[in-house]
Amino acid sequence: MAMRQLLNLNQAPVGQDFLIKQLSVPNDALDWQPWLEEIGFLPGEHVTVRRRSLLRKGAVVVRVGHSTFALHPDEAACILVESKDAVEDNHQTGVSQ
């Protein structure tokens, strides 16, 4: 069985399509999870990093569903994603996730 490679949105390359797999917020920011869910960061949603600040500590601009948001890198790091290509490959080969 192939291992799937999860990234967080702060690691994800610009322009590549991903599916949200899960949220993983730090213990000192538990209020981020309901907020991220409310604005559309839910498992199964399509998401793309549109651009990021030249400074790695700047905003990560992402598109989820039909909305675009600028997230702080720490917020983006809470959103675990898998490449849509990897998901489609797994479905075609019958690999369970």
CSV table of N, CA and C in Angstrom, one decimal:
chain,number,residue,atom,x,y,z
A,1,MET,N,0.8,-1.2,0.0
A,1,MET,CA,0.0,0.0,0.0
A,1,MET,C,0.9,1.2,0.0
A,2,ALA,N,0.6,2.2,-0.9
A,2,ALA,CA,1.4,3.4,-1.0
A,2,ALA,C,1.1,4.4,0.1
A,3,MET,N,2.2,5.0,0.7
A,3,MET,CA,2.0,6.0,1.7
A,3,MET,C,1.6,7.3,1.0
A,4,ARG,N,0.6,8.0,1.6
A,4,ARG,CA,0.3,9.3,1.0
A,4,ARG,C,1.1,10.4,1.7
A,5,GLN,N,1.4,11.4,0.9
A,5,GLN,CA,2.2,12.5,1.3
A,5,GLN,C,1.3,13.7,1.7
A,6,LEU,N,1.2,14.0,2.9
A,6,LEU,CA,0.4,15.2,3.3
A,6,LEU,C,1.4,16.3,3.5
A,7,LEU,N,0.9,17.5,3.1
A,7,LEU,CA,1.6,18.7,3.3
A,7,LEU,C,0.7,19.7,4.0
A,8,ASN,N,1.2,20.7,4.6
A,8,ASN,CA,0.3,21.8,5.1
A,8,ASN,C,0.3,22.9,4.1
A,9,LEU,N,-0.7,23.8,4.1
A,9,LEU,CA,-0.8,24.8,3.1
A,9,LEU,C,0.4,25.8,3.1
A,10,ASN,N,1.1,25.9,4.2
A,10,ASN,CA,2.3,26.7,4.2
A,10,ASN,C,3.4,26.1,3.4
A,11,GLN,N,3.4,24.8,3.2
A,11,GLN,CA,4.5,24.1,2.5
A,11,GLN,C,4.1,23.9,1.0
A,12,ALA,N,2.8,24.0,0.7
A,12,ALA,CA,2.3,23.7,-0.6
A,12,ALA,C,2.8,24.6,-1.7
A,13,PRO,N,3.1,24.1,-2.8
A,13,PRO,CA,3.6,25.0,-3.9
A,13,PRO,C,2.4,25.8,-4.5
A,14,VAL,N,2.8,27.0,-5.0
A,14,VAL,CA,1.8,27.9,-5.6
A,14,VAL,C,1.3,27.3,-6.9
A,15,GLY,N,0.0,27.4,-7.1
A,15,GLY,CA,-0.7,27.0,-8.3
A,15,GLY,C,-1.1,25.5,-8.4
A,16,GLN,N,-0.7,24.7,-7.5
A,16,GLN,CA,-1.1,23.2,-7.5
A,16,GLN,C,-2.4,23.0,-6.8
A,17,ASP,N,-3.2,22.1,-7.3
A,17,ASP,CA,-4.5,21.8,-6.7
A,17,ASP,C,-4.3,20.8,-5.6
A,18,PHE,N,-5.0,21.0,-4.5
A,18,PHE,CA,-5.0,20.1,-3.4
A,18,PHE,C,-6.4,19.8,-2.8
A,19,LEU,N,-6.5,18.8,-2.1
A,19,LEU,CA,-7.7,18.5,-1.3
A,19,LEU,C,-7.4,18.6,0.2
A,20,ILE,N,-8.2,19.2,0.9
A,20,ILE,CA,-8.0,19.3,2.4
A,20,ILE,C,-8.3,18.0,3.0
A,21,LYS,N,-7.4,17.5,3.8
A,21,LYS,CA,-7.6,16.2,4.4
A,21,LYS,C,-8.0,16.3,5.9
A,22,GLN,N,-7.4,17.3,6.6
A,22,GLN,CA,-7.7,17.5,8.0
A,22,GLN,C,-7.2,18.8,8.4
A,23,LEU,N,-7.7,19.3,9.6
A,23,LEU,CA,-7.1,20.5,10.3
A,23,LEU,C,-6.4,20.0,11.5
A,24,SER,N,-5.3,20.6,11.8
A,24,SER,CA,-4.5,20.2,13.0
A,24,SER,C,-4.0,21.5,13.6
A,25,VAL,N,-4.7,22.0,14.6
A,25,VAL,CA,-4.4,23.3,15.2
A,25,VAL,C,-3.6,23.1,16.5
A,26,PRO,N,-2.7,24.1,16.8
A,26,PRO,CA,-1.9,23.9,18.0
A,26,PRO,C,-2.8,24.1,19.3
A,27,ASN,N,-2.3,23.5,20.4
A,27,ASN,CA,-3.1,23.6,21.6
A,27,ASN,C,-3.3,25.0,22.1
A,28,ASP,N,-2.4,25.9,21.8
A,28,ASP,CA,-2.6,27.3,22.2
A,28,ASP,C,-3.4,28.1,21.3
A,29,ALA,N,-4.0,27.5,20.3
A,29,ALA,CA,-4.9,28.2,19.3
A,29,ALA,C,-6.1,27.3,18.9
A,30,LEU,N,-6.7,26.7,19.9
A,30,LEU,CA,-7.8,25.8,19.6
A,30,LEU,C,-9.0,26.5,18.9
A,31,ASP,N,-9.1,27.8,19.1
A,31,ASP,CA,-10.2,28.6,18.5
A,31,ASP,C,-10.0,28.7,17.0
A,32,TRP,N,-8.8,28.4,16.5
A,32,TRP,CA,-8.6,28.5,15.0
A,32,TRP,C,-9.4,27.5,14.3
A,33,GLN,N,-9.6,26.3,14.8
A,33,GLN,CA,-10.3,25.2,14.1
A,33,GLN,C,-11.7,25.6,13.7
A,34,PRO,N,-12.6,26.0,14.7
A,34,PRO,CA,-13.9,26.4,14.2
A,34,PRO,C,-13.9,27.6,13.3
A,35,TRP,N,-13.0,28.5,13.5
A,35,TRP,CA,-12.9,29.6,12.6
A,35,TRP,C,-12.6,29.2,11.1
A,36,LEU,N,-11.6,28.4,11.0
A,36,LEU,CA,-11.2,27.9,9.7
A,36,LEU,C,-12.3,27.1,9.0
A,37,GLU,N,-13.0,26.3,9.8
A,37,GLU,CA,-14.1,25.5,9.3
A,37,GLU,C,-15.2,26.4,8.8
A,38,GLU,N,-15.5,27.4,9.6
A,38,GLU,CA,-16.6,28.4,9.3
A,38,GLU,C,-16.4,29.1,7.9
A,39,ILE,N,-15.1,29.4,7.6
A,39,ILE,CA,-14.8,30.1,6.4
A,39,ILE,C,-14.6,29.1,5.2
A,40,GLY,N,-14.7,27.8,5.4
A,40,GLY,CA,-14.7,26.9,4.3
A,40,GLY,C,-13.6,25.9,4.2
A,41,PHE,N,-12.7,25.9,5.2
A,41,PHE,CA,-11.5,24.9,5.2
A,41,PHE,C,-12.0,23.6,5.8
A,42,LEU,N,-12.7,22.8,5.0
A,42,LEU,CA,-13.2,21.5,5.5
A,42,LEU,C,-12.6,20.4,4.7
A,43,PRO,N,-12.5,19.2,5.4
A,43,PRO,CA,-12.0,18.0,4.6
A,43,PRO,C,-12.8,17.8,3.4
A,44,GLY,N,-12.1,17.5,2.3
A,44,GLY,CA,-12.7,17.2,1.0
A,44,GLY,C,-12.8,18.4,0.1
A,45,GLU,N,-12.6,19.6,0.6
A,45,GLU,CA,-12.7,20.9,-0.2
A,45,GLU,C,-11.4,21.0,-1.0
A,46,HIS,N,-11.6,21.5,-2.2
A,46,HIS,CA,-10.5,21.8,-3.1
A,46,HIS,C,-9.8,23.2,-2.6
A,47,VAL,N,-8.5,23.2,-2.7
A,47,VAL,CA,-7.8,24.4,-2.2
A,47,VAL,C,-6.5,24.6,-3.1
A,48,THR,N,-6.2,25.8,-3.4
A,48,THR,CA,-5.0,26.1,-4.1
A,48,THR,C,-4.3,27.3,-3.5
A,49,VAL,N,-3.0,27.3,-3.3
A,49,VAL,CA,-2.2,28.4,-2.9
A,49,VAL,C,-2.1,29.3,-4.2
A,50,ARG,N,-2.6,30.5,-4.1
A,50,ARG,CA,-2.5,31.4,-5.3
A,50,ARG,C,-1.2,32.2,-5.3
A,51,ARG,N,-0.8,32.6,-4.1
A,51,ARG,CA,0.5,33.3,-4.1
A,51,ARG,C,0.9,33.5,-2.6
A,52,ARG,N,2.1,33.8,-2.4
A,52,ARG,CA,2.6,34.0,-1.0
A,52,ARG,C,3.5,35.2,-1.0
A,53,SER,N,3.6,35.8,0.2
A,53,SER,CA,4.4,37.0,0.3
A,53,SER,C,5.9,36.6,0.0
A,54,LEU,N,6.6,37.6,-0.4
A,54,LEU,CA,8.0,37.4,-0.7
A,54,LEU,C,8.8,37.0,0.6
A,55,LEU,N,8.3,37.6,1.7
A,55,LEU,CA,8.8,37.2,3.0
A,55,LEU,C,8.1,36.0,3.5
A,56,ARG,N,8.8,35.0,3.9
A,56,ARG,CA,8.1,33.7,4.3
A,56,ARG,C,7.2,33.9,5.5
A,57,LYS,N,7.3,35.0,6.2
A,57,LYS,CA,6.5,35.3,7.4
A,57,LYS,C,5.2,36.0,7.0
A,58,GLY,N,5.1,36.4,5.7
A,58,GLY,CA,3.9,37.1,5.2
A,58,GLY,C,2.8,36.2,4.9
A,59,ALA,N,1.7,36.8,4.3
A,59,ALA,CA,0.5,36.1,4.0
A,59,ALA,C,0.6,35.0,3.0
A,60,VAL,N,-0.2,34.0,3.1
A,60,VAL,CA,-0.4,32.9,2.1
A,60,VAL,C,-1.8,33.1,1.6
A,61,VAL,N,-1.9,33.5,0.3
A,61,VAL,CA,-3.2,33.7,-0.3
A,61,VAL,C,-3.7,32.4,-0.9
A,62,VAL,N,-4.8,31.9,-0.5
A,62,VAL,CA,-5.4,30.6,-0.9
A,62,VAL,C,-6.8,30.8,-1.4
A,63,ARG,N,-7.1,29.9,-2.3
A,63,ARG,CA,-8.5,29.8,-2.9
A,63,ARG,C,-9.1,28.5,-2.4
A,64,VAL,N,-10.2,28.6,-1.7
A,64,VAL,CA,-10.9,27.4,-1.2
A,64,VAL,C,-12.4,27.6,-1.7
A,65,GLY,N,-12.8,26.6,-2.4
A,65,GLY,CA,-14.2,26.7,-3.0
A,65,GLY,C,-14.2,27.9,-3.9
A,66,HIS,N,-15.1,28.8,-3.7
A,66,HIS,CA,-15.2,30.0,-4.5
A,66,HIS,C,-14.7,31.2,-3.8
A,67,SER,N,-14.0,31.1,-2.7
A,67,SER,CA,-13.5,32.2,-1.9
A,67,SER,C,-12.0,32.3,-1.9
A,68,THR,N,-11.5,33.5,-1.7
A,68,THR,CA,-10.0,33.7,-1.6
A,68,THR,C,-9.7,34.3,-0.3
A,69,PHE,N,-8.7,33.8,0.4
A,69,PHE,CA,-8.4,34.3,1.8
A,69,PHE,C,-6.9,34.5,1.8
A,70,ALA,N,-6.5,35.4,2.7
A,70,ALA,CA,-5.1,35.6,3.0
A,70,ALA,C,-4.9,35.1,4.4
A,71,LEU,N,-4.1,34.1,4.6
A,71,LEU,CA,-3.9,33.4,5.9
A,71,LEU,C,-2.5,33.7,6.4
A,72,HIS,N,-2.3,33.8,7.7
A,72,HIS,CA,-1.0,33.9,8.3
A,72,HIS,C,-0.3,32.6,8.1
A,73,PRO,N,1.0,32.5,7.9
A,73,PRO,CA,1.6,31.2,7.7
A,73,PRO,C,1.3,30.2,8.8
A,74,ASP,N,1.2,30.6,10.1
A,74,ASP,CA,0.8,29.7,11.1
A,74,ASP,C,-0.6,29.1,11.0
A,75,GLU,N,-1.5,29.9,10.4
A,75,GLU,CA,-2.9,29.4,10.2
A,75,GLU,C,-2.8,28.4,9.0
A,76,ALA,N,-2.1,28.8,8.0
A,76,ALA,CA,-2.0,27.9,6.8
A,76,ALA,C,-1.3,26.6,7.2
A,77,ALA,N,-0.4,26.6,8.1
A,77,ALA,CA,0.2,25.3,8.5
A,77,ALA,C,-0.7,24.4,9.2
A,78,CYS,N,-1.9,24.8,9.7
A,78,CYS,CA,-2.9,24.0,10.3
A,78,CYS,C,-3.7,23.2,9.4
A,79,ILE,N,-3.6,23.5,8.1
A,79,ILE,CA,-4.5,22.9,7.1
A,79,ILE,C,-3.7,21.8,6.3
A,80,LEU,N,-4.0,20.6,6.6
A,80,LEU,CA,-3.2,19.5,5.9
A,80,LEU,C,-3.9,19.1,4.6
A,81,VAL,N,-3.1,19.0,3.6
A,81,VAL,CA,-3.7,18.7,2.3
A,81,VAL,C,-2.9,17.6,1.6
A,82,GLU,N,-3.6,17.1,0.5
A,82,GLU,CA,-3.0,16.1,-0.3
A,82,GLU,C,-3.2,16.5,-1.8
A,83,SER,N,-2.2,16.3,-2.6
A,83,SER,CA,-2.3,16.7,-4.0
A,83,SER,C,-3.5,16.0,-4.7
A,84,LYS,N,-4.3,16.8,-5.4
A,84,LYS,CA,-5.4,16.2,-6.1
A,84,LYS,C,-4.9,15.1,-7.1
A,85,ASP,N,-3.7,15.2,-7.7
A,85,ASP,CA,-3.2,14.2,-8.5
A,85,ASP,C,-3.0,12.9,-7.8
A,86,ALA,N,-2.4,13.0,-6.6
A,86,ALA,CA,-2.2,11.8,-5.8
A,86,ALA,C,-3.5,11.1,-5.4
A,87,VAL,N,-4.5,11.9,-5.1
A,87,VAL,CA,-5.8,11.4,-4.7
A,87,VAL,C,-6.4,10.6,-5.9
A,88,GLU,N,-6.3,11.3,-7.1
A,88,GLU,CA,-6.9,10.7,-8.3
A,88,GLU,C,-6.1,9.4,-8.7
A,89,ASP,N,-4.8,9.4,-8.5
A,89,ASP,CA,-4.0,8.2,-8.8
A,89,ASP,C,-4.4,7.1,-7.8
A,90,ASN,N,-4.7,7.4,-6.6
A,90,ASN,CA,-5.1,6.4,-5.6
A,90,ASN,C,-6.4,5.8,-6.0
A,91,HIS,N,-7.3,6.6,-6.5
A,91,HIS,CA,-8.7,6.1,-6.9
A,91,HIS,C,-8.6,5.2,-8.1
A,92,GLN,N,-7.7,5.6,-9.0
A,92,GLN,CA,-7.5,4.8,-10.2
A,92,GLN,C,-6.9,3.4,-10.0
A,93,THR,N,-6.0,3.4,-9.0
A,93,THR,CA,-5.3,2.1,-8.7
A,93,THR,C,-6.0,1.3,-7.6
A,94,GLY,N,-7.0,1.9,-7.0
A,94,GLY,CA,-7.7,1.2,-5.9
A,94,GLY,C,-7.1,1.2,-4.6
A,95,VAL,N,-6.1,2.1,-4.4
A,95,VAL,CA,-5.4,2.3,-3.1
A,95,VAL,C,-6.4,3.0,-2.1
A,96,SER,N,-6.6,2.4,-1.0
A,96,SER,CA,-7.5,3.1,0.0
A,96,SER,C,-6.7,4.2,0.7
A,97,GLN,N,-7.4,5.2,1.2
A,97,GLN,CA,-6.8,6.3,1.9
A,97,GLN,C,-6.9,6.2,3.4
